Amino acid sequence: MIRFLIKGLLRDKSRSRLPIIVVAIGVMLTVFMHAYITGFMGDTIEMNARFTHGHLKVMTKAYAENMNQNPNDLALLNVDELLEDLSSKYSNLTWVPRIQFGGLIDSPDKNGETREQGPAFGLALDFLSKGSVEVERLNIEKSLVKGSSINEPGEVLLSELFAQKLGVGVGDEVTFIGSTMYGSMAFYNFIVAGTVTFGVEQLDRGAVIVDIEDARFALDMENAAGEIVGFFNDGFYNNDEAIELAKSFNAEYTSTDDEYAPVMKTLSQQGGMGQYVMLAEVWTVYISMIFVFAMALVLWNAGLLGGLRRYGEFGIRLAMGEEKRHVYNTLIYESIAVGVIGTFVGTGFGLLFSWLLQTYGIDISGMMEGASMMMPSVIKARITSATYYVGFIPGLLSTVIGAALAGVGIFKRKTSQLFKELEA
């Protein structure tokens, strides 16, 4: 019977060509869209994690309530002790202290008078400690436009656009003007080590990156940090695991009313990232269901048209004593064969287009001006293990559902109608 079905599919192209083409196109789009969404949304999540949110973030309760303002007067103290405790309890994450701050950057002329000033978003990282991977995490080396990374105390990195606005270059001196942890005025001179471009509108228009020890000295934050961020060692955010870790950590401090007690927040609990993470988790399912539904309708119609052409075949098979259920089952088997062939073809083409987008990407920097959310300026796909099998969901389900719906008419056949068809 299997050989009979295969010969029928090979010899009657109308029974296999259109369904296979429909399945292949649907599977190709499913695979490509899965890789696209995984890449684009994943890159956006990881970019926000690397630069601001982390996979997990520890801060004081008071800081957490006003985190959008970066209130360093509510920063964590005795950070070294807390870092050691976090590293021992949660060894599957890497923990690093950071300080986010704001202020003015002043560019002096040759007489020491203000030439240009501009508001800046400051980020203090650990550049100089042995074993620190913050430079690699933020991809500083590849983002450099001029100069070099921070190699000595007192150096600063400016975004290229910001440096052009201030009229400064590598080796020039700039002055940070802001407020310390205790509310007094802060003035600190830096030497521009280099300029960077991250391809992110929010950072490129006014970013200032310094070593964390310089920031602590300038802001009077000895052994303090605005936040301690954690990153999963495998490099990717896991929302379910992050939520469980945050719950276990926060349970230790639920009984205290101290506003300076530490609290842990996941990436999805910061800003608008929760909705974005949720979308990234369910969007692939939505896309698969859309293609399952659309292809099932098309294949149902194709099955109905094919069934009209095959009424004579069905009539002969029923007249020879073949049971209706057996005829119906053979239609399902045929649909499975069509689904498997179409799925392999569609997956191959989908992976090809996904690889091209993953390798070369699409530059959307012109659309990112004024963006309020940190997003990559180059869209790239990401092929994961799921990309190789996600096409089987719509590829097989749609063909089986389409054949099942089209084959219902077999059970409505009447003997009188059958003899008329045979006579014709």
Tab-separated table of C-alpha atoms in Angstrom:
chain	number	residue	atom	x	y	z
A	1	MET	CA	0.000	0.000	0.000
A	2	ILE	CA	2.821	2.411	0.836
A	3	ARG	CA	4.467	1.698	-2.523
A	4	PHE	CA	1.112	2.257	-4.217
A	5	LEU	CA	0.693	5.640	-2.519
A	6	ILE	CA	4.225	6.759	-3.381
A	7	LYS	CA	3.776	5.793	-7.035
A	8	GLY	CA	0.505	7.683	-7.125
A	9	LEU	CA	2.161	10.831	-5.761
A	10	LEU	CA	5.073	10.587	-8.196
A	11	ARG	CA	2.971	9.905	-11.281
A	12	ASP	CA	0.115	12.317	-10.600
A	13	LYS	CA	1.883	15.660	-10.224
A	14	SER	CA	-1.374	17.481	-9.457
A	15	ARG	CA	-1.639	15.473	-6.223
A	16	SER	CA	1.842	16.392	-5.023
A	17	ARG	CA	3.274	19.429	-6.811
A	18	LEU	CA	0.915	22.155	-5.530
A	19	PRO	CA	0.718	20.861	-1.926
A	20	ILE	CA	4.496	20.465	-1.731
A	21	ILE	CA	5.041	23.978	-3.103
A	22	VAL	CA	2.532	25.440	-0.630
A	23	VAL	CA	4.079	23.576	2.297
A	24	ALA	CA	7.624	24.487	1.249
A	25	ILE	CA	6.768	28.197	0.998
A	26	GLY	CA	4.971	28.194	4.355
A	27	VAL	CA	7.772	26.311	6.086
A	28	MET	CA	10.412	28.563	4.518
A	29	LEU	CA	8.621	31.653	5.835
A	30	THR	CA	8.166	30.053	9.265
A	31	VAL	CA	11.843	29.113	9.552
A	32	PHE	CA	13.002	32.495	8.283
A	33	MET	CA	10.661	34.449	10.574
A	34	HIS	CA	11.727	32.333	13.566
A	35	ALA	CA	15.397	33.088	12.893
A	36	TYR	CA	14.603	36.747	12.245
A	37	ILE	CA	12.611	37.227	15.450
A	38	THR	CA	15.103	35.214	17.504
A	39	GLY	CA	17.936	37.350	16.152
A	40	PHE	CA	16.317	40.769	16.276
A	41	MET	CA	14.504	40.401	19.592
A	42	GLY	CA	17.374	38.440	21.108
A	43	ASP	CA	19.891	41.088	20.061
A	44	THR	CA	17.680	43.817	21.505
A	45	ILE	CA	17.334	41.954	24.810
A	46	GLU	CA	21.043	41.230	25.060
A	47	MET	CA	21.995	44.787	24.074
A	48	ASN	CA	19.801	46.208	26.829
A	49	ALA	CA	21.247	43.617	29.218
A	50	ARG	CA	24.880	44.397	28.393
A	51	PHE	CA	24.598	48.165	28.557
A	52	THR	CA	21.967	48.871	31.200
A	53	HIS	CA	19.764	46.182	32.728
A	54	GLY	CA	21.937	43.093	33.034
A	55	HIS	CA	20.242	39.696	33.190
A	56	LEU	CA	19.797	40.390	36.896
A	57	LYS	CA	20.460	43.573	38.817
A	58	VAL	CA	21.020	44.169	42.542
A	59	MET	CA	20.456	47.630	44.022
A	60	THR	CA	18.975	49.188	47.129
A	61	LYS	CA	15.194	49.233	47.535
A	62	ALA	CA	15.151	53.022	47.362
A	63	TYR	CA	17.325	53.029	44.217
A	64	ALA	CA	15.020	50.458	42.584
A	65	GLU	CA	11.995	52.706	43.107
A	66	ASN	CA	13.727	55.544	41.221
A	67	MET	CA	16.122	53.651	38.955
A	68	ASN	CA	15.240	55.726	35.881
A	69	GLN	CA	16.807	58.725	37.646
A	70	ASN	CA	20.053	56.891	38.520
A	71	PRO	CA	19.963	58.177	42.136
A	72	ASN	CA	23.518	57.493	43.262
A	73	ASP	CA	22.753	59.022	46.660
A	74	LEU	CA	20.848	55.753	47.235
A	75	ALA	CA	23.676	53.523	46.029
A	76	LEU	CA	24.901	50.243	47.494
A	77	LEU	CA	27.691	50.397	50.087
A	78	ASN	CA	30.275	47.751	51.006
A	79	VAL	CA	30.064	46.449	47.454
A	80	ASP	CA	33.082	44.134	47.723
A	81	GLU	CA	31.417	42.115	50.467
A	82	LEU	CA	28.130	41.903	48.566
A	83	LEU	CA	29.930	40.855	45.377
A	84	GLU	CA	31.661	38.024	47.203
A	85	ASP	CA	28.339	36.853	48.645
A	86	LEU	CA	26.599	36.925	45.252
A	87	SER	CA	29.429	35.085	43.532
A	88	SER	CA	29.336	32.280	46.095
A	89	LYS	CA	25.522	31.881	46.093
A	90	TYR	CA	24.945	32.267	42.362
A	91	SER	CA	28.006	30.836	40.686
A	92	ASN	CA	26.214	30.381	37.348
A	93	LEU	CA	26.313	34.158	36.898
A	94	THR	CA	29.085	36.717	36.577
A	95	TRP	CA	28.569	39.767	38.821
A	96	VAL	CA	30.082	43.178	38.161
A	97	PRO	CA	29.610	46.596	39.840
A	98	ARG	CA	28.543	49.553	37.735
A	99	ILE	CA	27.679	53.199	38.167
A	100	GLN	CA	25.327	55.092	35.885
A	101	PHE	CA	25.473	58.838	36.211
A	102	GLY	CA	24.589	62.038	34.413
A	103	GLY	CA	26.132	65.463	34.153
A	104	LEU	CA	27.775	67.945	31.838
A	105	ILE	CA	30.933	67.467	29.819
A	106	ASP	CA	32.862	70.693	29.339
A	107	SER	CA	35.324	71.173	26.512
A	108	PRO	CA	37.838	73.989	27.282
A	109	ASP	CA	39.666	76.101	24.742
A	110	LYS	CA	43.408	76.843	24.840
A	111	ASN	CA	42.820	79.454	27.538
A	112	GLY	CA	40.900	77.047	29.764
A	113	GLU	CA	37.567	78.733	29.061
A	114	THR	CA	34.475	76.789	28.117
A	115	ARG	CA	34.318	76.187	24.387
A	116	GLU	CA	31.455	73.683	24.234
A	117	GLN	CA	29.276	71.906	26.776
A	118	GLY	CA	26.822	69.063	26.472
A	119	PRO	CA	24.702	66.799	28.693
A	120	ALA	CA	26.056	63.292	28.943
A	121	PHE	CA	24.946	59.842	30.009
A	122	GLY	CA	27.784	58.311	31.991
A	123	LEU	CA	28.577	54.629	32.464
A	124	ALA	CA	31.340	53.470	34.778
A	125	LEU	CA	32.752	49.969	34.214
A	126	ASP	CA	35.634	47.931	35.484
A	127	PHE	CA	38.270	48.432	32.783
A	128	LEU	CA	41.509	48.010	34.672
A	129	SER	CA	41.033	45.106	37.097
A	130	LYS	CA	42.738	41.866	36.194
A	131	GLY	CA	40.324	39.352	34.693
A	132	SER	CA	37.589	41.887	33.935
A	133	VAL	CA	35.610	41.093	30.757
A	134	GLU	CA	33.582	44.304	30.626
A	135	VAL	CA	35.512	45.528	27.568
A	136	GLU	CA	34.605	42.342	25.671
A	137	ARG	CA	31.021	42.350	26.962
A	138	LEU	CA	30.355	45.826	25.565
A	139	ASN	CA	32.404	45.117	22.446
A	140	ILE	CA	34.472	48.239	23.087
A	141	GLU	CA	37.397	47.334	20.823
A	142	LYS	CA	35.226	46.786	17.750
A	143	SER	CA	33.210	49.921	18.514
A	144	LEU	CA	36.263	52.186	18.545
A	145	VAL	CA	36.337	54.872	15.870
A	146	LYS	CA	39.474	56.687	17.018
A	147	GLY	CA	42.106	56.124	19.679
A	148	SER	CA	42.107	53.174	22.030
A	149	SER	CA	40.246	51.731	24.976
A	150	ILE	CA	40.852	52.905	28.543
A	151	ASN	CA	44.267	51.680	29.655
A	152	GLU	CA	45.132	54.162	32.419
A	153	PRO	CA	43.274	55.922	35.253
A	154	GLY	CA	41.836	59.295	34.287
A	155	GLU	CA	40.953	58.316	30.714
A	156	VAL	CA	37.520	58.523	29.140
A	157	LEU	CA	35.737	57.235	26.063
A	158	LEU	CA	33.270	59.525	24.291
A	159	SER	CA	30.749	58.630	21.632
A	160	GLU	CA	31.987	59.831	18.237
A	161	LEU	CA	28.998	62.102	17.638
A	162	PHE	CA	29.351	63.618	21.096
A	163	ALA	CA	33.080	64.209	20.583
A	164	GLN	CA	32.383	65.952	17.284
A	165	LYS	CA	29.800	68.147	18.964
A	166	LEU	CA	32.281	69.118	21.684
A	167	GLY	CA	35.073	69.590	19.147
A	168	VAL	CA	37.513	67.296	20.956
A	169	GLY	CA	39.734	64.458	19.809
A	170	VAL	CA	42.023	61.813	21.203
A	171	GLY	CA	44.393	63.250	23.826
A	172	ASP	CA	42.258	66.313	24.576
A	173	GLU	CA	41.134	67.154	28.093
A	174	VAL	CA	37.460	67.385	29.077
A	175	THR	CA	35.860	68.175	32.432
A	176	PHE	CA	32.945	66.325	33.992
A	177	ILE	CA	30.561	68.514	35.996
A	178	GLY	CA	27.982	66.802	38.171
A	179	SER	CA	27.080	65.965	41.748
A	180	THR	CA	28.611	63.517	44.197
A	181	MET	CA	26.882	60.771	46.121
A	182	TYR	CA	26.357	63.233	48.968
A	183	GLY	CA	24.938	66.057	46.829
A	184	SER	CA	27.954	68.334	46.539
A	185	MET	CA	29.338	69.561	43.222
A	186	ALA	CA	31.735	67.299	41.386
A	187	PHE	CA	34.451	68.411	38.961
A	188	TYR	CA	36.799	65.900	37.417
A	189	ASN	CA	39.203	66.151	34.478
A	190	PHE	CA	39.578	63.316	31.984
A	191	ILE	CA	41.804	62.698	28.994
A	192	VAL	CA	40.003	61.419	25.903
A	193	ALA	CA	41.435	57.978	25.154
A	194	GLY	CA	39.182	57.283	22.180
A	195	THR	CA	35.787	57.651	20.589
A	196	VAL	CA	33.231	54.890	20.004
A	197	THR	CA	30.106	54.217	17.995
A	198	PHE	CA	27.775	51.465	19.176
A	199	GLY	CA	25.094	51.866	16.538
A	200	VAL	CA	22.548	52.716	19.230
A	201	GLU	CA	20.944	56.138	19.081
A	202	GLN	CA	20.647	56.534	22.857
A	203	LEU	CA	24.341	55.899	23.424
A	204	ASP	CA	25.824	57.492	20.337
A	205	ARG	CA	24.359	60.927	20.959
A	206	GLY	CA	25.939	61.519	24.369
A	207	ALA	CA	27.717	58.571	26.001
A	208	VAL	CA	30.646	58.928	28.393
A	209	ILE	CA	32.391	55.741	29.532
A	210	VAL	CA	34.945	55.751	32.342
A	211	ASP	CA	36.659	53.303	34.657
A	212	ILE	CA	34.647	52.624	37.791
A	213	GLU	CA	37.450	53.673	40.146
A	214	ASP	CA	37.613	57.100	38.481
A	215	ALA	CA	33.850	57.428	38.850
A	216	ARG	CA	34.038	56.443	42.507
A	217	PHE	CA	36.691	59.066	43.129
A	218	ALA	CA	34.832	61.770	41.213
A	219	LEU	CA	31.439	61.007	42.779
A	220	ASP	CA	32.754	60.278	46.287
A	221	MET	CA	31.540	56.666	46.152
A	222	GLU	CA	34.335	54.672	47.749
A	223	ASN	CA	33.527	50.922	47.698
A	224	ALA	CA	30.040	51.833	46.464
A	225	ALA	CA	28.108	51.237	43.268
A	226	GLY	CA	24.740	52.245	41.965
A	227	GLU	CA	24.055	48.658	40.957
A	228	ILE	CA	25.574	45.218	40.657
A	229	VAL	CA	24.584	43.495	37.426
A	230	GLY	CA	24.679	39.766	36.801
A	231	PHE	CA	25.045	37.896	33.509
A	232	PHE	CA	24.364	34.222	32.913
A	233	ASN	CA	27.586	32.442	32.057
A	234	ASP	CA	26.095	30.917	28.877
A	235	GLY	CA	25.597	34.457	27.537
A	236	PHE	CA	21.812	34.389	27.053
A	237	TYR	CA	18.951	35.599	29.207
A	238	ASN	CA	16.707	32.929	30.754
A	239	ASN	CA	13.618	34.639	32.141
A	240	ASP	CA	12.242	31.698	34.150
A	241	GLU	CA	15.556	31.000	35.855
A	242	ALA	CA	16.150	34.712	36.489
A	243	ILE	CA	12.771	35.086	38.204
A	244	GLU	CA	13.461	32.139	40.496
A	245	LEU	CA	16.879	33.509	41.473
A	246	ALA	CA	15.411	36.942	42.200
A	247	LYS	CA	12.676	35.414	44.378
A	248	SER	CA	15.171	33.415	46.422
A	249	PHE	CA	17.414	36.466	46.942
A	250	ASN	CA	14.605	38.864	47.844
A	251	ALA	CA	13.109	36.378	50.307
A	252	GLU	CA	16.085	37.030	52.595
A	253	TYR	CA	15.175	40.721	52.936
A	254	THR	CA	11.364	40.723	52.998
A	255	SER	CA	11.291	41.194	56.773
A	256	THR	CA	13.320	44.411	56.788
A	257	ASP	CA	12.057	47.948	56.172
A	258	ASP	CA	15.533	49.326	55.527
A	259	GLU	CA	15.348	51.292	52.270
A	260	TYR	CA	19.053	50.646	51.744
A	261	ALA	CA	18.625	46.858	51.898
A	262	PRO	CA	19.529	45.158	48.590
A	263	VAL	CA	16.854	43.974	46.185
A	264	MET	CA	17.272	41.919	43.018
A	265	LYS	CA	15.395	42.654	39.796
A	266	THR	CA	15.341	40.577	36.622
A	267	LEU	CA	15.728	42.145	33.191
A	268	SER	CA	12.013	41.607	32.555
A	269	GLN	CA	11.160	43.565	35.728
A	270	GLN	CA	12.974	46.701	34.582
A	271	GLY	CA	11.382	49.380	32.460
A	272	GLY	CA	9.385	48.068	29.525
A	273	MET	CA	11.522	44.986	29.023
A	274	GLY	CA	8.952	42.634	30.580
A	275	GLN	CA	6.542	43.021	27.692
A	276	TYR	CA	9.371	42.695	25.203
A	277	VAL	CA	10.657	39.475	26.775
A	278	MET	CA	7.130	38.060	26.772
A	279	LEU	CA	6.735	38.917	23.085
A	280	ALA	CA	10.038	37.238	22.277
A	281	GLU	CA	8.892	34.065	24.045
A	282	VAL	CA	5.478	33.734	22.390
A	283	TRP	CA	5.956	35.346	19.004
A	284	THR	CA	7.373	32.210	17.406
A	285	VAL	CA	4.318	30.255	18.536
A	286	TYR	CA	2.011	32.908	17.071
A	287	ILE	CA	3.830	32.867	13.754
A	288	SER	CA	3.728	29.059	13.556
A	289	MET	CA	-0.013	29.026	14.301
A	290	ILE	CA	-0.679	31.697	11.672
A	291	PHE	CA	1.088	29.663	9.013
A	292	VAL	CA	-0.571	26.442	10.181
A	293	PHE	CA	-3.989	28.073	9.816
A	294	ALA	CA	-3.228	29.735	6.474
A	295	MET	CA	-1.657	26.651	4.913
A	296	ALA	CA	-4.409	24.387	6.257
A	297	LEU	CA	-6.998	26.526	4.442
A	298	VAL	CA	-5.016	26.451	1.202
A	299	LEU	CA	-4.383	22.714	1.421
A	300	TRP	CA	-8.014	22.098	2.340
A	301	ASN	CA	-9.090	23.845	-0.845
A	302	ALA	CA	-6.436	21.976	-2.804
A	303	GLY	CA	-7.658	18.738	-1.248
A	304	LEU	CA	-11.240	19.472	-2.171
A	305	LEU	CA	-10.259	20.171	-5.782
A	306	GLY	CA	-8.119	17.073	-5.844
A	307	GLY	CA	-10.951	15.058	-4.335
A	308	LEU	CA	-13.275	16.113	-7.150
A	309	ARG	CA	-10.727	14.830	-9.655
A	310	ARG	CA	-10.318	11.597	-7.740
A	311	TYR	CA	-13.984	10.728	-7.242
A	312	GLY	CA	-13.630	8.033	-9.879
A	313	GLU	CA	-10.605	6.562	-8.080
A	314	PHE	CA	-12.389	6.614	-4.742
A	315	GLY	CA	-15.456	5.040	-6.314
A	316	ILE	CA	-13.483	2.158	-7.796
A	317	ARG	CA	-11.678	1.532	-4.520
A	318	LEU	CA	-14.928	1.540	-2.571
A	319	ALA	CA	-16.603	-0.687	-5.143
A	320	MET	CA	-13.763	-3.186	-4.799
A	321	GLY	CA	-14.594	-3.467	-1.122
A	322	GLU	CA	-12.092	-1.053	0.394
A	323	GLU	CA	-13.475	0.495	3.550
A	324	LYS	CA	-14.151	4.211	3.693
A	325	ARG	CA	-11.941	4.565	6.743
A	326	HIS	CA	-9.066	2.912	4.909
A	327	VAL	CA	-9.447	5.286	1.954
A	328	TYR	CA	-9.556	8.193	4.391
A	329	ASN	CA	-6.429	6.943	6.179
A	330	THR	CA	-4.530	6.683	2.890
A	331	LEU	CA	-5.269	10.372	2.280
A	332	ILE	CA	-3.754	11.159	5.671
A	333	TYR	CA	-0.672	9.055	4.849
A	334	GLU	CA	-0.292	10.886	1.537
A	335	SER	CA	-0.513	14.232	3.358
A	336	ILE	CA	2.203	13.154	5.781
A	337	ALA	CA	4.503	12.252	2.868
A	338	VAL	CA	3.774	15.587	1.181
A	339	GLY	CA	4.323	17.398	4.482
A	340	VAL	CA	7.685	15.740	5.127
A	341	ILE	CA	8.978	16.467	1.611
A	342	GLY	CA	7.711	20.056	1.651
A	343	THR	CA	9.096	20.621	5.134
A	344	PHE	CA	12.600	19.500	4.195
A	345	VAL	CA	12.581	21.662	1.068
A	346	GLY	CA	11.166	24.681	2.895
A	347	THR	CA	13.538	24.283	5.839
A	348	GLY	CA	16.506	24.201	3.470
A	349	PHE	CA	15.522	27.450	1.773
A	350	GLY	CA	14.531	29.038	5.088
A	351	LEU	CA	17.928	28.246	6.591
A	352	LEU	CA	19.650	29.652	3.501
A	353	PHE	CA	17.856	33.010	3.738
A	354	SER	CA	18.328	33.054	7.523
A	355	TRP	CA	22.063	32.480	7.109
A	356	LEU	CA	22.282	35.361	4.623
A	357	LEU	CA	20.513	37.704	7.057
A	358	GLN	CA	22.613	36.413	9.948
A	359	THR	CA	25.834	37.009	8.011
A	360	TYR	CA	25.149	40.326	6.310
A	361	GLY	CA	22.225	41.876	8.214
A	362	ILE	CA	20.064	44.857	7.248
A	363	ASP	CA	21.159	48.348	8.264
A	364	ILE	CA	18.217	50.299	9.763
A	365	SER	CA	20.263	53.068	11.373
A	366	GLY	CA	18.332	55.661	9.378
A	367	MET	CA	15.123	54.563	11.107
A	368	MET	CA	16.581	54.694	14.615
A	369	GLU	CA	16.892	58.456	15.031
A	370	GLY	CA	15.151	59.548	18.219
A	371	ALA	CA	14.444	55.965	19.309
A	372	SER	CA	13.522	55.721	22.996
A	373	MET	CA	14.437	52.058	23.305
A	374	MET	CA	17.904	50.629	22.942
A	375	MET	CA	17.795	48.569	19.764
A	376	PRO	CA	20.452	47.326	17.320
A	377	SER	CA	20.901	49.415	14.187
A	378	VAL	CA	21.629	46.316	12.099
A	379	ILE	CA	18.966	43.609	11.973
A	380	LYS	CA	20.424	40.120	11.976
A	381	ALA	CA	18.834	36.700	12.189
A	382	ARG	CA	20.083	34.040	14.586
A	383	ILE	CA	19.943	30.358	13.710
A	384	THR	CA	19.392	28.209	16.799
A	385	SER	CA	18.706	24.516	17.285
A	386	ALA	CA	14.957	25.265	17.209
A	387	THR	CA	15.302	26.802	13.743
A	388	TYR	CA	16.072	23.371	12.304
A	389	TYR	CA	12.830	21.754	13.470
A	390	VAL	CA	10.322	24.592	13.948
A	391	GLY	CA	9.159	24.190	10.323
A	392	PHE	CA	7.848	20.682	11.020
A	393	ILE	CA	5.053	22.157	13.154
A	394	PRO	CA	3.225	23.998	10.340
A	395	GLY	CA	4.586	21.665	7.656
A	396	LEU	CA	3.019	18.498	9.036
A	397	LEU	CA	0.057	19.928	10.932
A	398	SER	CA	-1.247	21.951	8.009
A	399	THR	CA	-1.072	19.069	5.525
A	400	VAL	CA	-2.720	16.622	7.912
A	401	ILE	CA	-5.440	19.109	8.885
A	402	GLY	CA	-6.057	20.044	5.252
A	403	ALA	CA	-6.306	16.397	4.178
A	404	ALA	CA	-8.502	15.540	7.173
A	405	LEU	CA	-10.956	18.305	6.302
A	406	ALA	CA	-10.972	17.505	2.590
A	407	GLY	CA	-11.397	13.784	3.190
A	408	VAL	CA	-14.557	14.119	5.255
A	409	GLY	CA	-16.541	13.889	2.025
A	410	ILE	CA	-15.513	10.240	1.653
A	411	PHE	CA	-17.787	9.283	4.541
A	412	LYS	CA	-20.715	11.081	2.883
A	413	ARG	CA	-20.583	8.894	-0.241
A	414	LYS	CA	-23.747	6.951	-1.080
A	415	THR	CA	-23.977	3.732	-3.024
A	416	SER	CA	-26.429	5.228	-5.548
A	417	GLN	CA	-24.074	8.139	-6.204
A	418	LEU	CA	-21.141	5.718	-6.531
A	419	PHE	CA	-22.812	3.685	-9.345
A	420	LYS	CA	-23.700	6.846	-11.240
A	421	GLU	CA	-20.048	7.951	-11.106
A	422	LEU	CA	-18.853	4.547	-12.283
A	423	GLU	CA	-21.320	4.591	-15.182
A	424	ALA	CA	-20.049	8.004	-16.206
